[in-house]
């Protein structure tokens, strides 16, 4: 293709355990998917249809140096399991949903909590809170062929070596098949899509100098460190 009027941005991609790169197409996220997190945010877990939002593909950050975002005084971590799709479609039945999964990764849904609180108060969109630059941190993707279908197992997040979130994937309110089925009724899913499956209780702030690790049983961990932004 020689018709581009400038050089296109590089294709966002995530390393795969065992080799290769997973090219990212779109990033979908589920909010309010662990009851104890819904409670800590002031919600009622008995009345929570899945909340979906998105991040841009170029928000992918694969660990290492993470520059403190623009425009926030309250950057929060949300440790999450991330699902990577190898295929997609519309109106995917729950029974067929796991057949579209390429693999899984440990991830962090970085959130400008102050901007989210302001958006919630006004009933406005969450884009400025959630679609921040580098805001979709994700570790190496482990293929489903290596780890099997993940519907239970430990998920944890630590800051500077201290555990801040500790839960189990089995405590998700909406299961992976339910999430994929419902999402595919809203969007045509495709190979390259990532789905952040929600965070358990214990969310909190990150400041410059912090190191953060997210671990999901059976998967490679995600590690990053918060640096002061230059420019
Ligand atoms: Mn989240």
mmCIF file of C-alpha atoms and ligand atoms in Angstrom:
data_model
loop_
_atom_site.group_PDB
_atom_site.id
_atom_site.type_symbol
_atom_site.label_atom_id
_atom_site.label_comp_id
_atom_site.label_asym_id
_atom_site.label_seq_id
_atom_site.Cartn_x
_atom_site.Cartn_y
_atom_site.Cartn_z
ATOM 1 C CA UNK A 1 0.000 0.000 0.000
ATOM 2 C CA UNK A 2 1.638 3.185 -1.104
ATOM 3 C CA UNK A 3 -1.378 5.480 -0.903
ATOM 4 C CA UNK A 4 -1.181 6.388 2.792
ATOM 5 C CA UNK A 5 -0.560 10.118 3.174
ATOM 6 C CA UNK A 6 1.741 9.417 6.131
ATOM 7 C CA UNK A 7 3.264 6.328 7.684
ATOM 8 C CA UNK A 8 0.539 4.450 9.613
ATOM 9 C CA UNK A 9 0.984 3.831 13.346
ATOM 10 C CA UNK A 10 2.424 0.415 14.152
ATOM 11 C CA UNK A 11 0.029 -2.494 14.729
ATOM 12 C CA UNK A 12 -0.488 -2.903 18.501
ATOM 13 C CA UNK A 13 0.522 -6.432 19.520
ATOM 14 C CA UNK A 14 1.049 -8.620 22.584
ATOM 15 C CA UNK A 15 3.754 -11.312 22.907
ATOM 16 C CA UNK A 16 2.519 -14.904 23.015
ATOM 17 C CA UNK A 17 4.074 -17.385 25.437
ATOM 18 C CA UNK A 18 6.019 -19.799 23.235
ATOM 19 C CA UNK A 19 6.589 -17.268 20.479
ATOM 20 C CA UNK A 20 4.891 -14.876 18.105
ATOM 21 C CA UNK A 21 2.839 -11.724 18.507
ATOM 22 C CA UNK A 22 -0.936 -11.424 18.907
ATOM 23 C CA UNK A 23 -2.164 -8.467 16.777
ATOM 24 C CA UNK A 24 -4.763 -6.438 18.697
ATOM 25 C CA UNK A 25 -7.906 -5.285 16.868
ATOM 26 C CA UNK A 26 -10.256 -3.934 19.560
ATOM 27 C CA UNK A 27 -10.305 -3.881 23.369
ATOM 28 C CA UNK A 28 -13.556 -4.559 25.209
ATOM 29 C CA UNK A 29 -13.879 -4.348 28.993
ATOM 30 C CA UNK A 30 -16.441 -5.595 31.478
ATOM 31 C CA UNK A 31 -17.219 -3.453 34.511
ATOM 32 C CA UNK A 32 -18.844 -4.622 37.756
ATOM 33 C CA UNK A 33 -18.075 -8.331 37.388
ATOM 34 C CA UNK A 34 -17.085 -9.284 40.953
ATOM 35 C CA UNK A 35 -19.688 -8.711 43.690
ATOM 36 C CA UNK A 36 -17.255 -7.432 46.321
ATOM 37 C CA UNK A 37 -15.867 -4.853 43.863
ATOM 38 C CA UNK A 38 -19.397 -3.680 42.999
ATOM 39 C CA UNK A 39 -19.950 -3.165 46.752
ATOM 40 C CA UNK A 40 -16.701 -1.229 47.267
ATOM 41 C CA UNK A 41 -17.724 1.120 44.445
ATOM 42 C CA UNK A 42 -21.062 1.774 46.160
ATOM 43 C CA UNK A 43 -23.203 -0.448 43.908
ATOM 44 C CA UNK A 44 -25.628 -3.293 44.487
ATOM 45 C CA UNK A 45 -24.286 -6.642 43.215
ATOM 46 C CA UNK A 46 -27.811 -8.076 43.009
ATOM 47 C CA UNK A 47 -28.695 -5.607 40.269
ATOM 48 C CA UNK A 48 -25.785 -5.526 37.878
ATOM 49 C CA UNK A 49 -26.225 -6.266 34.207
ATOM 50 C CA UNK A 50 -22.732 -6.429 32.682
ATOM 51 C CA UNK A 51 -21.339 -2.975 31.941
ATOM 52 C CA UNK A 52 -19.269 -2.851 28.752
ATOM 53 C CA UNK A 53 -16.824 -0.164 27.719
ATOM 54 C CA UNK A 54 -13.881 -0.039 25.330
ATOM 55 C CA UNK A 55 -10.307 1.152 25.101
ATOM 56 C CA UNK A 56 -8.448 1.944 21.881
ATOM 57 C CA UNK A 57 -6.175 -0.799 20.547
ATOM 58 C CA UNK A 58 -3.146 1.476 20.834
ATOM 59 C CA UNK A 59 -3.711 1.728 24.605
ATOM 60 C CA UNK A 60 -2.056 -1.697 24.851
ATOM 61 C CA UNK A 61 0.939 -1.612 27.186
ATOM 62 C CA UNK A 62 2.939 -4.801 27.591
ATOM 63 C CA UNK A 63 4.758 -4.038 30.835
ATOM 64 C CA UNK A 64 7.981 -2.409 31.945
ATOM 65 C CA UNK A 65 8.057 1.372 32.163
ATOM 66 C CA UNK A 66 4.580 2.894 32.523
ATOM 67 C CA UNK A 67 4.452 6.686 32.343
ATOM 68 C CA UNK A 68 2.054 8.343 34.799
ATOM 69 C CA UNK A 69 -0.957 9.443 32.711
ATOM 70 C CA UNK A 70 -1.963 12.962 31.830
ATOM 71 C CA UNK A 71 -4.822 14.706 33.624
ATOM 72 C CA UNK A 72 -5.248 12.664 36.802
ATOM 73 C CA UNK A 73 -4.490 12.904 40.514
ATOM 74 C CA UNK A 74 -5.918 9.451 41.208
ATOM 75 C CA UNK A 75 -4.573 6.707 38.928
ATOM 76 C CA UNK A 76 -6.038 3.329 39.955
ATOM 77 C CA UNK A 77 -5.027 -0.257 39.195
ATOM 78 C CA UNK A 78 -7.635 -2.902 38.387
ATOM 79 C CA UNK A 79 -6.108 -6.371 38.108
ATOM 80 C CA UNK A 80 -8.007 -8.444 35.564
ATOM 81 C CA UNK A 81 -7.871 -11.586 33.497
ATOM 82 C CA UNK A 82 -7.756 -10.778 29.778
ATOM 83 C CA UNK A 83 -9.180 -13.034 27.078
ATOM 84 C CA UNK A 84 -7.727 -12.949 23.555
ATOM 85 C CA UNK A 85 -9.945 -14.055 20.645
ATOM 86 C CA UNK A 86 -8.762 -16.000 17.579
ATOM 87 C CA UNK A 87 -12.129 -15.669 15.815
ATOM 88 C CA UNK A 88 -15.469 -14.028 16.396
ATOM 89 C CA UNK A 89 -18.898 -13.379 14.968
ATOM 90 C CA UNK A 90 -22.280 -12.040 15.988
ATOM 91 C CA UNK A 91 -24.857 -13.666 18.292
ATOM 92 C CA UNK A 92 -22.362 -16.300 19.435
ATOM 93 C CA UNK A 93 -24.182 -18.941 21.553
ATOM 94 C CA UNK A 94 -22.758 -19.438 25.048
ATOM 95 C CA UNK A 95 -22.085 -23.096 24.235
ATOM 96 C CA UNK A 96 -19.767 -22.074 21.369
ATOM 97 C CA UNK A 97 -18.095 -19.094 23.037
ATOM 98 C CA UNK A 98 -14.966 -20.755 24.375
ATOM 99 C CA UNK A 99 -14.185 -22.089 20.893
ATOM 100 C CA UNK A 100 -13.304 -18.517 19.876
ATOM 101 C CA UNK A 101 -10.646 -18.058 22.586
ATOM 102 C CA UNK A 102 -6.995 -17.932 21.499
ATOM 103 C CA UNK A 103 -5.599 -17.548 24.999
ATOM 104 C CA UNK A 104 -5.478 -15.654 28.258
ATOM 105 C CA UNK A 105 -3.275 -13.067 29.952
ATOM 106 C CA UNK A 106 -2.916 -11.202 33.227
ATOM 107 C CA UNK A 107 -3.847 -7.555 32.713
ATOM 108 C CA UNK A 108 -4.462 -4.241 34.401
ATOM 109 C CA UNK A 109 -7.331 -1.891 33.494
ATOM 110 C CA UNK A 110 -5.684 1.407 34.416
ATOM 111 C CA UNK A 111 -8.262 3.984 35.386
ATOM 112 C CA UNK A 112 -8.288 7.730 36.039
ATOM 113 C CA UNK A 113 -10.619 7.306 39.019
ATOM 114 C CA UNK A 114 -11.113 11.045 39.551
ATOM 115 C CA UNK A 115 -12.336 11.482 35.976
ATOM 116 C CA UNK A 116 -14.542 8.402 36.328
ATOM 117 C CA UNK A 117 -16.133 9.790 39.487
ATOM 118 C CA UNK A 118 -16.823 13.085 37.699
ATOM 119 C CA UNK A 119 -18.345 11.207 34.739
ATOM 120 C CA UNK A 120 -20.553 9.081 37.003
ATOM 121 C CA UNK A 121 -21.810 12.169 38.804
ATOM 122 C CA UNK A 122 -22.876 13.770 35.529
ATOM 123 C CA UNK A 123 -24.080 10.528 33.935
ATOM 124 C CA UNK A 124 -21.493 11.124 31.212
ATOM 125 C CA UNK A 125 -19.321 8.713 29.210
ATOM 126 C CA UNK A 126 -16.304 6.976 30.773
ATOM 127 C CA UNK A 127 -13.882 7.521 27.877
ATOM 128 C CA UNK A 128 -11.605 10.003 29.599
ATOM 129 C CA UNK A 129 -11.442 7.734 32.665
ATOM 130 C CA UNK A 130 -10.788 4.489 30.821
ATOM 131 C CA UNK A 131 -9.374 5.131 27.325
ATOM 132 C CA UNK A 132 -6.161 6.753 28.557
ATOM 133 C CA UNK A 133 -2.860 6.340 26.704
ATOM 134 C CA UNK A 134 -1.158 3.037 27.686
ATOM 135 C CA UNK A 135 -4.210 2.267 29.846
ATOM 136 C CA UNK A 136 -4.613 -1.367 28.775
ATOM 137 C CA UNK A 137 -1.685 -3.142 30.402
ATOM 138 C CA UNK A 138 -1.443 -6.808 29.467
ATOM 139 C CA UNK A 139 1.109 -9.560 30.049
ATOM 140 C CA UNK A 140 2.151 -12.300 27.615
ATOM 141 C CA UNK A 141 -0.766 -14.336 26.232
ATOM 142 C CA UNK A 142 -0.804 -18.036 27.096
ATOM 143 C CA UNK A 143 -2.557 -20.085 24.384
ATOM 144 C CA UNK A 144 -5.652 -21.984 25.503
ATOM 145 C CA UNK A 145 -3.970 -25.129 24.138
ATOM 146 C CA UNK A 146 -1.403 -24.805 26.945
ATOM 147 C CA UNK A 147 -3.597 -23.788 29.869
ATOM 148 C CA UNK A 148 -7.098 -25.111 29.052
ATOM 149 C CA UNK A 149 -10.341 -23.189 29.602
ATOM 150 C CA UNK A 150 -9.908 -20.869 32.595
ATOM 151 C CA UNK A 151 -13.050 -20.573 34.712
ATOM 152 C CA UNK A 152 -11.448 -20.759 38.139
ATOM 153 C CA UNK A 153 -8.113 -20.086 39.797
ATOM 154 C CA UNK A 154 -6.356 -17.359 41.744
ATOM 155 C CA UNK A 155 -6.139 -13.766 40.506
ATOM 156 C CA UNK A 156 -4.038 -11.307 42.493
ATOM 157 C CA UNK A 157 -2.384 -7.913 42.267
ATOM 158 C CA UNK A 158 0.456 -6.559 44.359
ATOM 159 C CA UNK A 159 1.988 -3.093 44.657
ATOM 160 C CA UNK A 160 5.630 -2.926 45.775
ATOM 161 C CA UNK A 161 5.374 -6.589 46.772
ATOM 162 C CA UNK A 162 2.300 -6.086 48.989
ATOM 163 C CA UNK A 163 -0.894 -7.919 48.005
ATOM 164 C CA UNK A 164 -3.773 -5.513 47.283
ATOM 165 C CA UNK A 165 -6.202 -7.718 45.372
ATOM 166 C CA UNK A 166 -6.735 -11.450 45.897
ATOM 167 C CA UNK A 167 -9.696 -13.314 44.477
ATOM 168 C CA UNK A 168 -10.716 -16.218 42.273
ATOM 169 C CA UNK A 169 -11.905 -16.275 38.668
ATOM 170 C CA UNK A 170 -14.854 -18.431 39.770
ATOM 171 C CA UNK A 171 -16.272 -15.374 41.573
ATOM 172 C CA UNK A 172 -17.021 -13.509 38.347
ATOM 173 C CA UNK A 173 -20.703 -12.547 38.211
ATOM 174 C CA UNK A 174 -20.786 -13.031 34.425
ATOM 175 C CA UNK A 175 -18.875 -16.066 33.103
ATOM 176 C CA UNK A 176 -16.681 -15.906 30.008
ATOM 177 C CA UNK A 177 -19.274 -17.659 27.791
ATOM 178 C CA UNK A 178 -21.940 -15.223 29.005
ATOM 179 C CA UNK A 179 -19.653 -12.235 28.372
ATOM 180 C CA UNK A 180 -18.713 -13.367 24.855
ATOM 181 C CA UNK A 181 -22.336 -14.199 23.988
ATOM 182 C CA UNK A 182 -23.633 -10.807 25.172
ATOM 183 C CA UNK A 183 -20.765 -8.801 23.652
ATOM 184 C CA UNK A 184 -21.302 -10.495 20.292
ATOM 185 C CA UNK A 185 -24.894 -9.265 20.367
ATOM 186 C CA UNK A 186 -23.592 -5.702 20.601
ATOM 187 C CA UNK A 187 -20.493 -5.848 18.370
ATOM 188 C CA UNK A 188 -19.228 -8.153 15.627
ATOM 189 C CA UNK A 189 -16.283 -9.769 17.404
ATOM 190 C CA UNK A 190 -13.186 -10.670 15.408
ATOM 191 C CA UNK A 191 -9.780 -12.287 15.717
ATOM 192 C CA UNK A 192 -7.475 -9.939 17.595
ATOM 193 C CA UNK A 193 -10.053 -8.711 20.087
ATOM 194 C CA UNK A 194 -9.103 -8.532 23.759
ATOM 195 C CA UNK A 195 -11.696 -8.690 26.537
ATOM 196 C CA UNK A 196 -10.870 -7.407 30.046
ATOM 197 C CA UNK A 197 -13.123 -9.467 32.323
ATOM 198 C CA UNK A 198 -13.480 -7.157 35.321
ATOM 199 C CA UNK A 199 -11.640 -6.608 38.565
ATOM 200 C CA UNK A 200 -12.159 -8.017 42.058
ATOM 201 C CA UNK A 201 -12.296 -5.928 45.218
ATOM 202 C CA UNK A 202 -9.289 -4.001 46.528
ATOM 203 C CA UNK A 203 -8.766 -1.401 43.792
ATOM 204 C CA UNK A 204 -6.552 1.496 44.788
ATOM 205 C CA UNK A 205 -4.061 4.148 43.714
ATOM 206 C CA UNK A 206 -0.677 3.934 41.985
ATOM 207 C CA UNK A 207 1.916 6.676 42.308
ATOM 208 C CA UNK A 208 5.257 7.376 40.649
ATOM 209 C CA UNK A 209 7.833 4.801 41.750
ATOM 210 C CA UNK A 210 5.345 1.997 42.425
ATOM 211 C CA UNK A 211 5.903 -1.432 40.945
ATOM 212 C CA UNK A 212 2.795 -3.432 40.154
ATOM 213 C CA UNK A 213 2.403 -7.168 39.459
ATOM 214 C CA UNK A 214 -0.726 -9.003 38.331
ATOM 215 C CA UNK A 215 -0.811 -12.787 38.576
ATOM 216 C CA UNK A 216 -3.409 -15.262 37.326
ATOM 217 C CA UNK A 217 -2.876 -18.950 38.095
ATOM 218 C CA UNK A 218 -1.384 -20.734 35.098
ATOM 219 C CA UNK A 219 -0.487 -17.528 33.196
ATOM 220 C CA UNK A 220 2.654 -15.420 32.821
ATOM 221 C CA UNK A 221 2.573 -12.431 35.223
ATOM 222 C CA UNK A 222 2.341 -8.777 34.162
ATOM 223 C CA UNK A 223 4.884 -6.416 35.723
ATOM 224 C CA UNK A 224 5.182 -2.677 35.290
ATOM 225 C CA UNK A 225 6.638 0.300 37.124
ATOM 226 C CA UNK A 226 5.166 3.797 37.265
ATOM 227 C CA UNK A 227 7.505 6.539 36.012
ATOM 228 C CA UNK A 228 7.106 10.285 36.034
ATOM 229 C CA UNK A 229 5.849 11.491 32.691
ATOM 230 C CA UNK A 230 8.252 13.574 30.642
ATOM 231 C CA UNK A 231 6.236 15.815 28.398
HETATM 232 MN MN1 LIG B 1 -11.981 -2.846 35.036
#
